[in-house]
Amino acid sequence: QKEVEQDPGPLSVPEGAIVSLNCTYSNSAFQYFMWYRQYSRKGPELLMYTYSSGNKEDGRFTAQVDKSSKYISLFIRDSQPSDSATYLCAMKPGTASKLTFGTGTRLQVTL
Amino acid sequence: SAVISQKPSRDICQRGTSLTIQCQVDSQVTMMFWYRQQPGQSLTLIATANQGSEATYESGFVIDKFPISRPNLTFSTLTVSNMSPEDSSIYLCSVRDESGYTFGSGTRLTVV
């Protein structure tokens, strides 16, 4: 079993839809959680960075962490074609510097 | 966040040869990382490169195959040695900065 599980998609939604992207993990030591967006032929770009449980909002993006269920989510409101990309979750324990990534979910927002 | 310049952006190499990838950062950073990204797989950490000390390699990666240099706080190189088609992948450098972890745009390597 992988430490971090993420549905690879692809996920196709119409413009304006609310998108929900999710990851589950098995290591209870993970405390820091990140979401990256990666466009084709580009490096990953940090979208959200959260610590422990709870919600964090930034514009159209909301990150949720449920440590009791070992489940994290990224919500995208009013999705745009420019949101079409691969979304990667990443996480790490408190003291370590090594990130563990999910495989990424490919999102396509259609007009 | 830091700005990372990674070169080359892509290359096609013959098997048995070596390729050195460069990573230049616009600010001084303590920790630099090298990752491999293969299709359909997670980003996999190859090694952590700290200035003034030998790189720390993850399980499955060895120095003879992936030698790393870190001569100062803004620069690092990763060499992929004695390449085979299985080394075809995207290689990414990353730094830990005030924003978290920032990535370069990657080097797309094809070994023929």
Short mmCIF file of C-alpha atoms in Angstrom, two decimals:
data_model
loop_
_atom_site.label_atom_id
_atom_site.label_comp_id
_atom_site.label_asym_id
_atom_site.label_seq_id
_atom_site.Cartn_x
_atom_site.Cartn_y
_atom_site.Cartn_z
CA GLN A 1 0.00 0.00 0.00
CA LYS A 2 1.32 3.44 -0.93
CA GLU A 3 1.75 5.99 1.83
CA VAL A 4 -0.31 8.49 -0.14
CA GLU A 5 -3.17 7.53 -2.45
CA GLN A 6 -4.59 9.88 -5.05
CA ASP A 7 -7.02 9.12 -7.86
CA PRO A 8 -5.17 9.84 -11.13
CA GLY A 9 -8.33 10.84 -12.99
CA PRO A 10 -8.70 12.32 -15.50
CA LEU A 11 -11.46 14.44 -14.02
CA SER A 12 -13.46 16.48 -16.52
CA VAL A 13 -15.81 19.25 -15.34
CA PRO A 14 -17.62 22.13 -17.03
CA GLU A 15 -16.50 25.69 -16.48
CA GLY A 16 -17.95 27.14 -13.29
CA ALA A 17 -18.25 23.81 -11.49
CA ILE A 18 -16.94 23.12 -8.01
CA VAL A 19 -14.06 20.66 -8.11
CA SER A 20 -13.13 18.33 -5.28
CA LEU A 21 -9.70 16.70 -5.29
CA ASN A 22 -8.70 14.25 -2.58
CA CYS A 23 -5.85 12.27 -1.08
CA THR A 24 -5.74 9.64 1.62
CA TYR A 25 -2.66 8.70 3.56
CA SER A 26 -1.56 6.03 5.99
CA ASN A 27 1.25 7.68 7.98
CA SER A 28 -0.19 9.31 11.10
CA ALA A 29 3.05 11.27 11.55
CA PHE A 30 2.22 13.56 8.62
CA GLN A 31 1.49 17.05 9.91
CA TYR A 32 2.14 19.39 6.99
CA PHE A 33 0.01 19.12 3.88
CA MET A 34 0.47 20.78 0.52
CA TRP A 35 -1.29 21.00 -2.80
CA TYR A 36 0.65 21.67 -5.97
CA ARG A 37 -0.58 22.49 -9.46
CA GLN A 38 1.47 21.31 -12.40
CA TYR A 39 0.86 22.44 -15.94
CA SER A 40 2.11 20.33 -18.80
CA ARG A 41 5.90 20.60 -19.23
CA LYS A 42 6.23 22.78 -16.13
CA GLY A 43 7.37 22.19 -12.57
CA PRO A 44 4.89 21.88 -9.68
CA GLU A 45 3.64 25.20 -8.29
CA LEU A 46 2.64 25.45 -4.62
CA LEU A 47 -1.05 26.31 -4.18
CA MET A 48 -1.83 25.64 -0.54
CA TYR A 49 0.23 24.78 2.54
CA THR A 50 -1.56 23.76 5.74
CA TYR A 51 -0.55 22.49 9.13
CA SER A 52 -2.49 19.81 11.02
CA SER A 53 -6.28 19.67 10.77
CA GLY A 54 -8.72 22.30 9.62
CA ASN A 55 -9.52 24.47 6.64
CA LYS A 56 -7.55 27.10 4.77
CA GLU A 57 -8.97 29.34 2.09
CA ASP A 58 -7.19 31.36 -0.60
CA GLY A 59 -9.39 32.93 -3.24
CA ARG A 60 -11.20 30.17 -5.14
CA PHE A 61 -9.19 27.45 -3.40
CA THR A 62 -9.97 25.77 -0.09
CA ALA A 63 -7.81 23.09 1.50
CA GLN A 64 -9.22 20.77 4.13
CA VAL A 65 -7.35 18.35 6.37
CA ASP A 66 -9.05 15.65 8.43
CA LYS A 67 -6.30 13.94 10.37
CA SER A 68 -8.70 11.59 12.15
CA SER A 69 -9.68 10.12 8.78
CA LYS A 70 -6.24 10.65 7.19
CA TYR A 71 -7.93 12.49 4.36
CA ILE A 72 -7.18 15.80 2.68
CA SER A 73 -9.12 17.72 0.07
CA LEU A 74 -8.70 20.65 -2.26
CA PHE A 75 -11.82 22.45 -3.45
CA ILE A 76 -11.80 24.75 -6.44
CA ARG A 77 -14.82 27.05 -6.81
CA ASP A 78 -15.94 28.57 -10.09
CA SER A 79 -13.47 26.44 -12.01
CA GLN A 80 -11.89 27.97 -15.11
CA PRO A 81 -10.26 26.41 -18.19
CA SER A 82 -6.98 27.81 -16.85
CA ASP A 83 -7.35 25.44 -13.88
CA SER A 84 -6.79 22.51 -16.24
CA ALA A 85 -3.64 20.89 -14.89
CA THR A 86 -2.43 18.02 -12.74
CA TYR A 87 -2.92 18.53 -9.01
CA LEU A 88 -0.49 16.86 -6.63
CA CYS A 89 -0.91 16.43 -2.91
CA ALA A 90 2.21 16.27 -0.76
CA MET A 91 2.80 15.85 2.93
CA LYS A 92 5.52 15.46 5.54
CA PRO A 93 6.04 14.78 9.23
CA GLY A 94 6.72 17.71 11.53
CA THR A 95 10.48 17.50 11.80
CA ALA A 96 11.41 15.92 8.49
CA SER A 97 12.14 17.75 5.28
CA LYS A 98 11.24 14.93 2.90
CA LEU A 99 7.93 15.30 1.07
CA THR A 100 5.78 12.33 0.12
CA PHE A 101 3.66 12.93 -2.97
CA GLY A 102 0.51 11.47 -4.41
CA THR A 103 0.54 10.47 -8.05
CA GLY A 104 -1.50 13.51 -9.06
CA THR A 105 -5.01 14.01 -10.44
CA ARG A 106 -5.36 15.35 -13.94
CA LEU A 107 -8.15 17.94 -14.16
CA GLN A 108 -9.75 19.20 -17.36
CA VAL A 109 -12.15 22.16 -17.19
CA THR A 110 -14.19 22.44 -20.36
CA LEU A 111 -15.96 25.45 -21.85
CA SER B 1 9.36 32.37 -3.04
CA ALA B 2 12.69 31.48 -4.61
CA VAL B 3 13.07 31.47 -8.38
CA ILE B 4 14.78 28.40 -9.79
CA SER B 5 16.45 28.11 -13.18
CA GLN B 6 17.02 24.55 -14.32
CA LYS B 7 19.05 23.55 -17.39
CA PRO B 8 18.70 21.89 -19.79
CA SER B 9 14.95 21.86 -20.14
CA ARG B 10 15.11 18.72 -22.24
CA ASP B 11 17.64 16.42 -23.84
CA ILE B 12 17.86 13.23 -25.84
CA CYS B 13 20.89 11.14 -24.94
CA GLN B 14 22.50 7.94 -26.09
CA ARG B 15 22.57 5.02 -23.70
CA GLY B 16 25.83 4.68 -21.82
CA THR B 17 26.48 8.41 -21.70
CA SER B 18 26.02 10.87 -18.83
CA LEU B 19 24.03 14.10 -18.49
CA THR B 20 24.57 16.84 -15.93
CA ILE B 21 21.56 18.94 -14.93
CA GLN B 22 22.08 22.34 -13.38
CA CYS B 23 19.91 24.11 -10.82
CA GLN B 24 20.45 27.80 -10.06
CA VAL B 25 18.49 29.61 -7.33
CA ASP B 26 18.10 33.39 -7.05
CA SER B 27 18.63 33.35 -3.29
CA GLN B 28 20.70 31.44 -0.77
CA VAL B 29 18.99 28.28 0.44
CA THR B 30 20.17 25.62 2.85
CA MET B 31 18.30 22.64 1.50
CA MET B 32 18.08 21.59 -2.13
CA PHE B 33 16.41 18.44 -3.36
CA TRP B 34 16.47 16.39 -6.55
CA TYR B 35 13.35 14.49 -7.66
CA ARG B 36 12.44 12.14 -10.46
CA GLN B 37 8.97 12.19 -12.01
CA GLN B 38 8.00 9.23 -14.14
CA PRO B 39 4.70 9.00 -16.03
CA GLY B 40 1.84 7.86 -13.81
CA GLN B 41 4.04 7.81 -10.72
CA SER B 42 4.59 10.06 -7.73
CA LEU B 43 7.46 12.48 -7.58
CA THR B 44 10.25 10.45 -6.04
CA LEU B 45 13.02 12.04 -4.01
CA ILE B 46 16.47 11.05 -5.26
CA ALA B 47 18.61 12.92 -2.75
CA THR B 48 18.94 15.94 -0.51
CA ALA B 49 21.91 18.21 -1.23
CA ASN B 50 23.29 20.40 1.53
CA GLN B 51 26.15 22.79 0.97
CA GLY B 52 29.42 21.63 2.46
CA SER B 53 28.45 18.01 2.94
CA GLU B 54 27.77 14.93 0.88
CA ALA B 55 24.30 14.47 -0.49
CA THR B 56 21.92 12.15 1.33
CA TYR B 57 20.44 9.55 -1.02
CA GLU B 58 17.06 7.85 -0.70
CA SER B 59 16.62 4.12 -0.84
CA GLY B 60 17.10 2.85 -4.37
CA PHE B 61 19.38 5.69 -5.47
CA VAL B 62 23.17 5.57 -5.28
CA ILE B 63 25.92 8.14 -5.63
CA ASP B 64 27.69 6.30 -8.45
CA LYS B 65 24.57 6.55 -10.61
CA PHE B 66 23.41 10.03 -9.52
CA PRO B 67 26.40 12.06 -8.32
CA ILE B 68 25.41 15.46 -6.92
CA SER B 69 27.45 18.58 -6.34
CA ARG B 70 26.51 21.52 -4.11
CA PRO B 71 29.38 24.01 -4.28
CA ASN B 72 27.46 26.94 -2.74
CA LEU B 73 24.08 28.00 -1.37
CA THR B 74 22.60 28.92 -4.76
CA PHE B 75 23.71 26.12 -7.09
CA SER B 76 23.60 22.36 -7.46
CA THR B 77 24.07 19.77 -10.19
CA LEU B 78 22.72 16.26 -10.65
CA THR B 79 24.47 13.89 -13.04
CA VAL B 80 22.67 10.89 -14.47
CA SER B 81 25.48 8.44 -15.26
CA ASN B 82 25.77 5.52 -17.65
CA MET B 83 22.22 6.11 -18.83
CA SER B 84 19.79 3.46 -19.95
CA PRO B 85 16.28 3.87 -21.39
CA GLU B 86 14.90 3.26 -17.87
CA ASP B 87 16.39 6.62 -16.86
CA SER B 88 14.04 8.42 -19.24
CA SER B 89 12.09 10.70 -16.93
CA ILE B 90 11.62 14.26 -15.76
CA TYR B 91 14.19 15.40 -13.21
CA LEU B 92 13.30 18.29 -10.93
CA CYS B 93 15.24 20.31 -8.41
CA SER B 94 13.50 21.85 -5.44
CA VAL B 95 14.42 24.15 -2.57
CA ARG B 96 13.00 24.75 0.84
CA ASP B 97 12.24 28.45 1.22
CA GLU B 98 9.96 30.75 3.19
CA SER B 99 6.97 29.68 1.06
CA GLY B 100 7.53 26.00 1.63
CA TYR B 101 9.01 23.96 -1.19
CA THR B 102 9.57 25.50 -4.61
CA PHE B 103 10.33 23.52 -7.76
CA GLY B 104 12.20 24.20 -10.93
CA SER B 105 10.57 23.62 -14.30
CA GLY B 106 12.28 20.27 -14.75
CA THR B 107 14.54 18.51 -17.24
CA ARG B 108 12.83 16.09 -19.60
CA LEU B 109 15.33 13.34 -20.37
CA THR B 110 14.92 10.75 -23.09
CA VAL B 111 17.51 7.99 -23.38
CA VAL B 112 17.68 6.17 -26.70
#
